[in-house]
PDB file of C-alpha atoms in Angstrom:
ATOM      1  CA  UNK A   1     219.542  32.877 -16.134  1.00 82.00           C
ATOM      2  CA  UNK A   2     222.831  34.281 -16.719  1.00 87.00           C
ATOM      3  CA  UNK A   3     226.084  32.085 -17.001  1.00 92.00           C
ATOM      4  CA  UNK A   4     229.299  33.710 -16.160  1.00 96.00           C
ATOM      5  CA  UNK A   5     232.714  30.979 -17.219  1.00 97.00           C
ATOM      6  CA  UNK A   6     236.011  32.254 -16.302  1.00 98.00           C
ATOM      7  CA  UNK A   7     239.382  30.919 -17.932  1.00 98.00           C
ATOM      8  CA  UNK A   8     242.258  30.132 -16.964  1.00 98.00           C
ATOM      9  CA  UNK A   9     241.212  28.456 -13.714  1.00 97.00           C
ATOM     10  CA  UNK A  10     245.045  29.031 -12.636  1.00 98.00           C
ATOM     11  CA  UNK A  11     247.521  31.201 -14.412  1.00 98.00           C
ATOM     12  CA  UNK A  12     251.412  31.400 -13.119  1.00 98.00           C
ATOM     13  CA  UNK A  13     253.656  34.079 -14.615  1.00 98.00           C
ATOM     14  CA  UNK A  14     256.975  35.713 -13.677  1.00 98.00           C
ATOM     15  CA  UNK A  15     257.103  38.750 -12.169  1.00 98.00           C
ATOM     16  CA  UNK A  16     257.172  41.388 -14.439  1.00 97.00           C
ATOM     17  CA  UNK A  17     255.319  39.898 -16.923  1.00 97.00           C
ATOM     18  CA  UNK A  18     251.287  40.596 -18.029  1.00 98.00           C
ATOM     19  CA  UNK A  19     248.425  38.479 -17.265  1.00 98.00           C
ATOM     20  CA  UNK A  20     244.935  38.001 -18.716  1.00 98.00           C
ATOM     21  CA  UNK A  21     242.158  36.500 -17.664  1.00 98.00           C
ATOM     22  CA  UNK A  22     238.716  36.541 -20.092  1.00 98.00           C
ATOM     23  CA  UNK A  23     235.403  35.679 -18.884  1.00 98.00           C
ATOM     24  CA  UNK A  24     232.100  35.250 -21.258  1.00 98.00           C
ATOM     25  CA  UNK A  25     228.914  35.688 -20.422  1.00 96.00           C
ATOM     26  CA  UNK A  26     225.375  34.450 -21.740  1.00 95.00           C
ATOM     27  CA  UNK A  27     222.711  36.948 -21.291  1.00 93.00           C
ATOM     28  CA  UNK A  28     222.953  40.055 -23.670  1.00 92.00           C
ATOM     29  CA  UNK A  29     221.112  42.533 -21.404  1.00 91.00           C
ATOM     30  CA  UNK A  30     224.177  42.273 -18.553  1.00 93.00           C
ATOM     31  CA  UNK A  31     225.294  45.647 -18.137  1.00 92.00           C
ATOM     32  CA  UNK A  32     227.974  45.898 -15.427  1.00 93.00           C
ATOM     33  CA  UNK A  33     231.071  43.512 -15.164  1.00 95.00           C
ATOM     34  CA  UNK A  34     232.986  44.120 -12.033  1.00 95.00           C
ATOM     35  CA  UNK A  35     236.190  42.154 -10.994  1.00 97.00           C
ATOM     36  CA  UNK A  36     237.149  41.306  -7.513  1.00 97.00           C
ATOM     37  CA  UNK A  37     240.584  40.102  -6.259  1.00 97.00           C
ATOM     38  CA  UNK A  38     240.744  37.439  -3.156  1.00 97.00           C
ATOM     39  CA  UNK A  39     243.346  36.856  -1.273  1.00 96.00           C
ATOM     40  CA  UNK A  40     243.741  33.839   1.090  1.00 93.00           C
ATOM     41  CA  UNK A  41     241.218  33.852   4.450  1.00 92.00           C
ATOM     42  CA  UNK A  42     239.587  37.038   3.214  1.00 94.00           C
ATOM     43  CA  UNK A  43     236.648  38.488   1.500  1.00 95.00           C
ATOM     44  CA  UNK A  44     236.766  39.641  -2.372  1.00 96.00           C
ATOM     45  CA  UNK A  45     237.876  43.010  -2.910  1.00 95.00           C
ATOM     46  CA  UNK A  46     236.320  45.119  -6.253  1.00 94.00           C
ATOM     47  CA  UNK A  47     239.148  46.036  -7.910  1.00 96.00           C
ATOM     48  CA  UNK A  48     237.608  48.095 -10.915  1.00 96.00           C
ATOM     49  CA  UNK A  49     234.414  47.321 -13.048  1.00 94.00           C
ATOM     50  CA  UNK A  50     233.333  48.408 -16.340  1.00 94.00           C
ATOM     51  CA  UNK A  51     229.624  49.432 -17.978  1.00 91.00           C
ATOM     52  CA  UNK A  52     228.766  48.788 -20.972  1.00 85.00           C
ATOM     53  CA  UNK A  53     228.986  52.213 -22.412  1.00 81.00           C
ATOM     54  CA  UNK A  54     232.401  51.543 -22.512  1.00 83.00           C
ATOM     55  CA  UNK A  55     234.417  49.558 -24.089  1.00 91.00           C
ATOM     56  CA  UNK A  56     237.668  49.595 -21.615  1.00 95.00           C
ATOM     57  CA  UNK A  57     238.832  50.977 -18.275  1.00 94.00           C
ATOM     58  CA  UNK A  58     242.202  51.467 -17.022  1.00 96.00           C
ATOM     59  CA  UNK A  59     243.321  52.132 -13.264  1.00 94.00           C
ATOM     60  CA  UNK A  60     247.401  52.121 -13.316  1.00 96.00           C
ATOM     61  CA  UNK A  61     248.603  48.588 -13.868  1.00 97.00           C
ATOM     62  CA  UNK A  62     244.960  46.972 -14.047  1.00 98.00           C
ATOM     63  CA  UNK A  63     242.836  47.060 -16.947  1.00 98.00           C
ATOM     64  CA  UNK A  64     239.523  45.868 -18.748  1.00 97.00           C
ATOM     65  CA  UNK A  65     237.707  45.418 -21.946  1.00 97.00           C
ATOM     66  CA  UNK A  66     234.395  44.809 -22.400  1.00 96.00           C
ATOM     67  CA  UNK A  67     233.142  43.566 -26.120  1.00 95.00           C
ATOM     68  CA  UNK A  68     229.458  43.400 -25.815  1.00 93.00           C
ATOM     69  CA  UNK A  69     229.338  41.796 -29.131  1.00 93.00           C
ATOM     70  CA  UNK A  70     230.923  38.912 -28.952  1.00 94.00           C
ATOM     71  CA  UNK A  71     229.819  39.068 -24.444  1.00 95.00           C
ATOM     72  CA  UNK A  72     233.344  38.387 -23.296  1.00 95.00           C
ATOM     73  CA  UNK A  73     235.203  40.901 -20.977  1.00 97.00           C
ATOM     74  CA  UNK A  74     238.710  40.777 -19.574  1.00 98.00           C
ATOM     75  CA  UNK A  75     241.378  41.780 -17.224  1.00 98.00           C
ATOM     76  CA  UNK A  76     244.589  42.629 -17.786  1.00 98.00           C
ATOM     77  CA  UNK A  77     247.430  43.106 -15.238  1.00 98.00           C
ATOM     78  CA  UNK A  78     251.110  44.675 -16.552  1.00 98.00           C
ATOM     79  CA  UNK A  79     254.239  44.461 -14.903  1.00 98.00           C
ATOM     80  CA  UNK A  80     252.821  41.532 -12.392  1.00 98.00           C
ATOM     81  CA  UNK A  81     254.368  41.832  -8.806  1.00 97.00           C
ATOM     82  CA  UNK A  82     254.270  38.959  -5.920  1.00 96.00           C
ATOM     83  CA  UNK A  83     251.732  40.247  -4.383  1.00 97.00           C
ATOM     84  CA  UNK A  84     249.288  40.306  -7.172  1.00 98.00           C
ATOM     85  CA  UNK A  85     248.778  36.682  -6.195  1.00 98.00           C
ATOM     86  CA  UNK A  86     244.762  36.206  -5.504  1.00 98.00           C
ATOM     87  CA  UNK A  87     242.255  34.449  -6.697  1.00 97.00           C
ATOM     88  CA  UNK A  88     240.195  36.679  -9.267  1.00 98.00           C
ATOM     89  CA  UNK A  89     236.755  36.399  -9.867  1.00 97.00           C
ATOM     90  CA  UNK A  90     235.054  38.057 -12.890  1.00 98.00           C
ATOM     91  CA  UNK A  91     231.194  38.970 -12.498  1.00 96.00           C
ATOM     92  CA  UNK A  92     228.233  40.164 -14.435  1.00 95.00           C
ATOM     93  CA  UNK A  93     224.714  41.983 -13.683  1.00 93.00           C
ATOM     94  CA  UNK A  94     221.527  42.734 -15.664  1.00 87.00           C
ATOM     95  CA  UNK A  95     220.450  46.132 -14.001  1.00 76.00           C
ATOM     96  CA  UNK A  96     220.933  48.076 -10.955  1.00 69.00           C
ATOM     97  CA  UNK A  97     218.325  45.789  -9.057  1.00 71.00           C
ATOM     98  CA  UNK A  98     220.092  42.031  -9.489  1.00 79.00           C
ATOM     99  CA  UNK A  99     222.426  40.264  -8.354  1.00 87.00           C
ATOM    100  CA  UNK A 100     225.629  39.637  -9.815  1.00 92.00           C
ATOM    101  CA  UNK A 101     226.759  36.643 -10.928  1.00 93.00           C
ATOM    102  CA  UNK A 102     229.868  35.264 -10.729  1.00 95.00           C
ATOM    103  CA  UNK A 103     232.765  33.044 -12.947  1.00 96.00           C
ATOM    104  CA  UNK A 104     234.444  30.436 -11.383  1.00 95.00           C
ATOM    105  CA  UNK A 105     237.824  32.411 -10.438  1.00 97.00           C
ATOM    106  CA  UNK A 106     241.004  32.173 -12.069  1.00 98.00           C
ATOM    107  CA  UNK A 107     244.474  31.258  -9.198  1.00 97.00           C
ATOM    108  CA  UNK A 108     247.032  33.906 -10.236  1.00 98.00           C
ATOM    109  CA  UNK A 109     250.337  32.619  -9.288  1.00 98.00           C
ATOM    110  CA  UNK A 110     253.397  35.686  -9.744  1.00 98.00           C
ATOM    111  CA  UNK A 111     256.896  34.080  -9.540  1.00 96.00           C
ATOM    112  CA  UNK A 112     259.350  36.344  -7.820  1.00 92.00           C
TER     113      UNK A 112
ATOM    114  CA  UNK B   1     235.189  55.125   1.798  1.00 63.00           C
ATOM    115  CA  UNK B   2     233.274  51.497   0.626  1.00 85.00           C
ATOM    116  CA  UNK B   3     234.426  49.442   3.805  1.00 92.00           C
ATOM    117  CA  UNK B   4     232.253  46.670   4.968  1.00 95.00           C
ATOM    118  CA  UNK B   5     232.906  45.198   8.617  1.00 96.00           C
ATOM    119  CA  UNK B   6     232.132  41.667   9.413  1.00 97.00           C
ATOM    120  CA  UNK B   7     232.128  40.347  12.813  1.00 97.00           C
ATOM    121  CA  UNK B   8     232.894  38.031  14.292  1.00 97.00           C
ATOM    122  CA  UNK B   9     236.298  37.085  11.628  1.00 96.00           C
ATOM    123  CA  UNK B  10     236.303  33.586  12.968  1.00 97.00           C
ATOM    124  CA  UNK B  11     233.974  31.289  15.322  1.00 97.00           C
ATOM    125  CA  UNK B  12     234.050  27.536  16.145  1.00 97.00           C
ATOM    126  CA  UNK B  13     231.481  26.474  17.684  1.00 96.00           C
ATOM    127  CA  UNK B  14     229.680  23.123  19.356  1.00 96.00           C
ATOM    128  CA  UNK B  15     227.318  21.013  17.324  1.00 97.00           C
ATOM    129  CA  UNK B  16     223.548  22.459  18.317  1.00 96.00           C
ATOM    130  CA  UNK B  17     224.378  25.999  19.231  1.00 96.00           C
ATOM    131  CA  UNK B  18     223.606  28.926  17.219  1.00 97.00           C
ATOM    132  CA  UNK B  19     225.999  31.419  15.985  1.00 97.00           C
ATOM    133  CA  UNK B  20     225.344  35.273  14.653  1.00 97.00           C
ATOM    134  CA  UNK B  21     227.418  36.940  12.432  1.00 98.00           C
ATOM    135  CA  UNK B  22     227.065  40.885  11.881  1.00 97.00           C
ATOM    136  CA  UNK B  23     227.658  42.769   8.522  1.00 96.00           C
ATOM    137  CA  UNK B  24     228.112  46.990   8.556  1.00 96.00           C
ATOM    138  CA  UNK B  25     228.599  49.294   5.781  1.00 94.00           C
ATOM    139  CA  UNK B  26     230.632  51.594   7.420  1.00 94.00           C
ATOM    140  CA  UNK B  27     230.668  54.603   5.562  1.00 91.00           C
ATOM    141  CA  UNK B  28     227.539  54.190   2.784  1.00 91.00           C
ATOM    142  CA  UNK B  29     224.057  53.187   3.389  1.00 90.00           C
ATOM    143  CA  UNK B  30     223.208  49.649   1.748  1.00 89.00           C
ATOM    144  CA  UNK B  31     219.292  49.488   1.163  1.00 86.00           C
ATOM    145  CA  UNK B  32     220.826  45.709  -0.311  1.00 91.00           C
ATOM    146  CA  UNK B  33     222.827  43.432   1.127  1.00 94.00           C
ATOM    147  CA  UNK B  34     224.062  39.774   0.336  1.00 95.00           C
ATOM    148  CA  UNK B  35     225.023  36.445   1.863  1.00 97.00           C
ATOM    149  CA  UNK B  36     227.339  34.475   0.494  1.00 96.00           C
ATOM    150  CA  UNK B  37     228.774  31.153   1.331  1.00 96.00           C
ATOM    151  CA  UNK B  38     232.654  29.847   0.136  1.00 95.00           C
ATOM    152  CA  UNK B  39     233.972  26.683   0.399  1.00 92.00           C
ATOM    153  CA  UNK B  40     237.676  25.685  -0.535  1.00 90.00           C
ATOM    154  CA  UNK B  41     239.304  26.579  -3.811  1.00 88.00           C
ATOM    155  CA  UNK B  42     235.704  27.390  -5.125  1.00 91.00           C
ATOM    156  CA  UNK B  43     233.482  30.469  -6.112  1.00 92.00           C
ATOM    157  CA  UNK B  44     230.776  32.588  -4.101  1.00 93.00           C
ATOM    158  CA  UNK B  45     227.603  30.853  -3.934  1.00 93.00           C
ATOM    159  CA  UNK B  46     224.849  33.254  -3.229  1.00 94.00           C
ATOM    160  CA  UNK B  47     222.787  32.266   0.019  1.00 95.00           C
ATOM    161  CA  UNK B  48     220.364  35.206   0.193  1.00 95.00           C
ATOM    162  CA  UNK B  49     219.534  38.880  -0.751  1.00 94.00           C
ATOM    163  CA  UNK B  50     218.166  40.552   2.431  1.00 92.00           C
ATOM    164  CA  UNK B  51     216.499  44.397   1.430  1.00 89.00           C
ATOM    165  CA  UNK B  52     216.659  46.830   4.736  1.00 86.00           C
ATOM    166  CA  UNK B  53     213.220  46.589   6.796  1.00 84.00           C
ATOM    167  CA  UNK B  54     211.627  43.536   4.751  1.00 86.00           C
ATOM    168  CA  UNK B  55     212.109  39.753   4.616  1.00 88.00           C
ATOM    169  CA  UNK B  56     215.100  38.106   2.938  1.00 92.00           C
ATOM    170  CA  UNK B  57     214.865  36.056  -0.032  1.00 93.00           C
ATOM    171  CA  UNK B  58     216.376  33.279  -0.411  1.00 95.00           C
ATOM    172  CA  UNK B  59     217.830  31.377  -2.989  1.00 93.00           C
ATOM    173  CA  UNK B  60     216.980  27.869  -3.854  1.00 92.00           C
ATOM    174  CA  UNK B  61     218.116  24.928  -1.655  1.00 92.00           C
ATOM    175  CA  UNK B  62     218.992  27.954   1.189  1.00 94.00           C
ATOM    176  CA  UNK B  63     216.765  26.908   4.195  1.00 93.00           C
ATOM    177  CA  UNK B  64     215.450  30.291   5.753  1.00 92.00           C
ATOM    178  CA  UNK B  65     214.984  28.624   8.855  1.00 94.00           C
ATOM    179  CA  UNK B  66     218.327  27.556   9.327  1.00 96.00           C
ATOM    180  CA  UNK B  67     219.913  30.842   8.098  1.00 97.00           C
ATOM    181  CA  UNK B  68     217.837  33.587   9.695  1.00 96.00           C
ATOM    182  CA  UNK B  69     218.532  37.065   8.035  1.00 95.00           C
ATOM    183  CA  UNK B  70     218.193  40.246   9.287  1.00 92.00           C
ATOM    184  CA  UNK B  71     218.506  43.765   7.965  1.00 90.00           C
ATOM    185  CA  UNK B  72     217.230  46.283  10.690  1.00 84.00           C
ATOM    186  CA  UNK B  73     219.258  49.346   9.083  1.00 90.00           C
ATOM    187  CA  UNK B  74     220.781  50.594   6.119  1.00 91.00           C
ATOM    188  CA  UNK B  75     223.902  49.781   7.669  1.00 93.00           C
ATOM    189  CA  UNK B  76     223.531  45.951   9.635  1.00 94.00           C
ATOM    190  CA  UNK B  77     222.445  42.617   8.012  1.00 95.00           C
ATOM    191  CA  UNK B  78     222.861  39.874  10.607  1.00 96.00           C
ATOM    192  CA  UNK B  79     223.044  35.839   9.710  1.00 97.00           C
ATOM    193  CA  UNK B  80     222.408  33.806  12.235  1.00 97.00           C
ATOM    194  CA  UNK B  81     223.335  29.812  11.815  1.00 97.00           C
ATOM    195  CA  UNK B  82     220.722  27.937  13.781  1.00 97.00           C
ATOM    196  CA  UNK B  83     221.536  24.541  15.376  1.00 96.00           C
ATOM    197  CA  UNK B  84     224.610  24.567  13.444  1.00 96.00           C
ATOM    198  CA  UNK B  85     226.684  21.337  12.307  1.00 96.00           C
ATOM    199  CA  UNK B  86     229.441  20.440  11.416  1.00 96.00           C
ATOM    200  CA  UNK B  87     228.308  20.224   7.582  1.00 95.00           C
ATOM    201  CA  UNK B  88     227.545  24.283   8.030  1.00 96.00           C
ATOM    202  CA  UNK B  89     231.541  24.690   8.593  1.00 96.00           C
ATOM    203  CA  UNK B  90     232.125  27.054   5.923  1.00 96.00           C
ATOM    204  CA  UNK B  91     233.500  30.877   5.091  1.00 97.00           C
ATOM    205  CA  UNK B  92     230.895  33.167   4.899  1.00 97.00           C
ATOM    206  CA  UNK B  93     231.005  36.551   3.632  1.00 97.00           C
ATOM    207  CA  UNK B  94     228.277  39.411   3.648  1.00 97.00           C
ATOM    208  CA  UNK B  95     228.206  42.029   0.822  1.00 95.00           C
ATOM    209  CA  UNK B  96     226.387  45.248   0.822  1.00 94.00           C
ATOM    210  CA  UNK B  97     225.478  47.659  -2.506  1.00 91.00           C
ATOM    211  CA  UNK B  98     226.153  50.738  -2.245  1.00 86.00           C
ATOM    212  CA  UNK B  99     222.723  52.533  -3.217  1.00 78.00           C
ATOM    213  CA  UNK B 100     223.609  55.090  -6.526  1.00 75.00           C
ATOM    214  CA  UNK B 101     226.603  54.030  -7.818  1.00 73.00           C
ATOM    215  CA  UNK B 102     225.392  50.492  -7.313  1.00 75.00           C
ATOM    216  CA  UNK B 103     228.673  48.708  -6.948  1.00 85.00           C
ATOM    217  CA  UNK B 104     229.021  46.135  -4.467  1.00 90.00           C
ATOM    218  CA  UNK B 105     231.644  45.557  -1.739  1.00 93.00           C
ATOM    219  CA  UNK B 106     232.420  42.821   0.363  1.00 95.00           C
ATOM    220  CA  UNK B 107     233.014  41.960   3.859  1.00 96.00           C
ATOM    221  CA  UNK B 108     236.090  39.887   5.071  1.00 96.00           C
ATOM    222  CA  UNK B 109     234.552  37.090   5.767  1.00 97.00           C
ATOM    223  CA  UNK B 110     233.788  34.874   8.592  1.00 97.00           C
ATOM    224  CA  UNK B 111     235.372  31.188   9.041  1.00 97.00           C
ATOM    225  CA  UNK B 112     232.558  29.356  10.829  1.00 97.00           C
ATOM    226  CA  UNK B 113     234.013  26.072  12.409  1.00 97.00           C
ATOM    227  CA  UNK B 114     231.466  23.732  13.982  1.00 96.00           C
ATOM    228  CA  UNK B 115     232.788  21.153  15.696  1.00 96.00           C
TER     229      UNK B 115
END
């Protein structure tokens, strides 16, 4: 089955500064990579996903790029503010009728 | 629009007694919807897809008796903890797919504390 690893597992930057997070995945067929932001005693919130007839997605300060290549994907945050702090999780799907699969999550820490 | 209610937020609960959580997509219809279980500092684990008007299925080492799923509507999945203990303390958190577009949005989550 599909294998989704996320890195880093925890990722502290000052405020103002970008973050990344890259996830890989294992099964070339996936075809939709959402990303979902968590913050503390609540559920996951989709924050903007990408298809693979794309190759990146932008939605103001967020971002993602998909290279279906090499199977990695990321996220990219610019100009990081406090409350950007979540938990992140990066997921994949084959088709319309799976489930998704998720990385491990990545601890984003913003400094003030 | 894409809101997903999930009640109750948080339950405790004695050792033996059941406990019923509800999941509604509020504004979309969800032929789909997921269970999910959370513990600390770690990622979804996938308890069960439940498909509106037919069983749930379960994924491995899930007991369906212990977790009864149900998905009357296109817009309520229930999950029902039977006999719970305190080993079943845990955050759960439904998810429903939104049929088209197919992305998929989550609940807030329910702390389940059995004591």
């Amino acid at each position: 089955g599909e294998n989704v690893e996320q890195h880093p597992s925890t990722l502290s930057v000052q405020e103002g500064d970008s973050a990344v997070i890259k996830c890989t995945y294992s099964d070339s067929a996936s075809n939709y990579f959402p990303w979902y932001k968590q913050e503390l005693g609540k559920g996951p919130q989709l924050i903007i996903d990408i298809r693979s007839n794309v190759g990146e997605k932008k939605d103001q300060r967020i971002a993602v790029t998909l290279n279906k290549t090499a199977k990695h994907f990321s996220l990219h945050i610019t100009e990081t503010q406090p409350e950007d702090s979540a938990v992140y999780f990066c997921a994949s799907r084959k088709n319309a009728g799976n489930m998704l699969t998720f990385g491990g999550g990545t601890r984003l820490m913003v400094k003030p | 629009g894409a809101v997903v209610s999930q009640h109750p937020s948080r339950v405790i609960c004695k050792s033996g007694t059941s406990v019923k959580i509800e999941c509604r997509s509020l504004d979309f219809q969800a032929t789909t919807m997921f269970w999910y279980r959370q513990f600390p500092k770690q990622s979804l684990m996938l308890m069960a897809t439940s498909n509106e008007g037919s069983k749930a299925t379960y994924e491995q080492g899930v007991e369906k008796d212990k977790f009864l799923i149900n998905h009357a509507s296109l817009t309520l999945s229930t999950l029902t903890v039977t006999s719970a203990h305190p080993e079943d303390s845990s955050f759960y958190i439904c998810s429903a797919r939104r049929d088209g577009p197919n992305e998929q949005f989550f609940g807030p989550g329910t702390r389940l504390t059995v004591l």
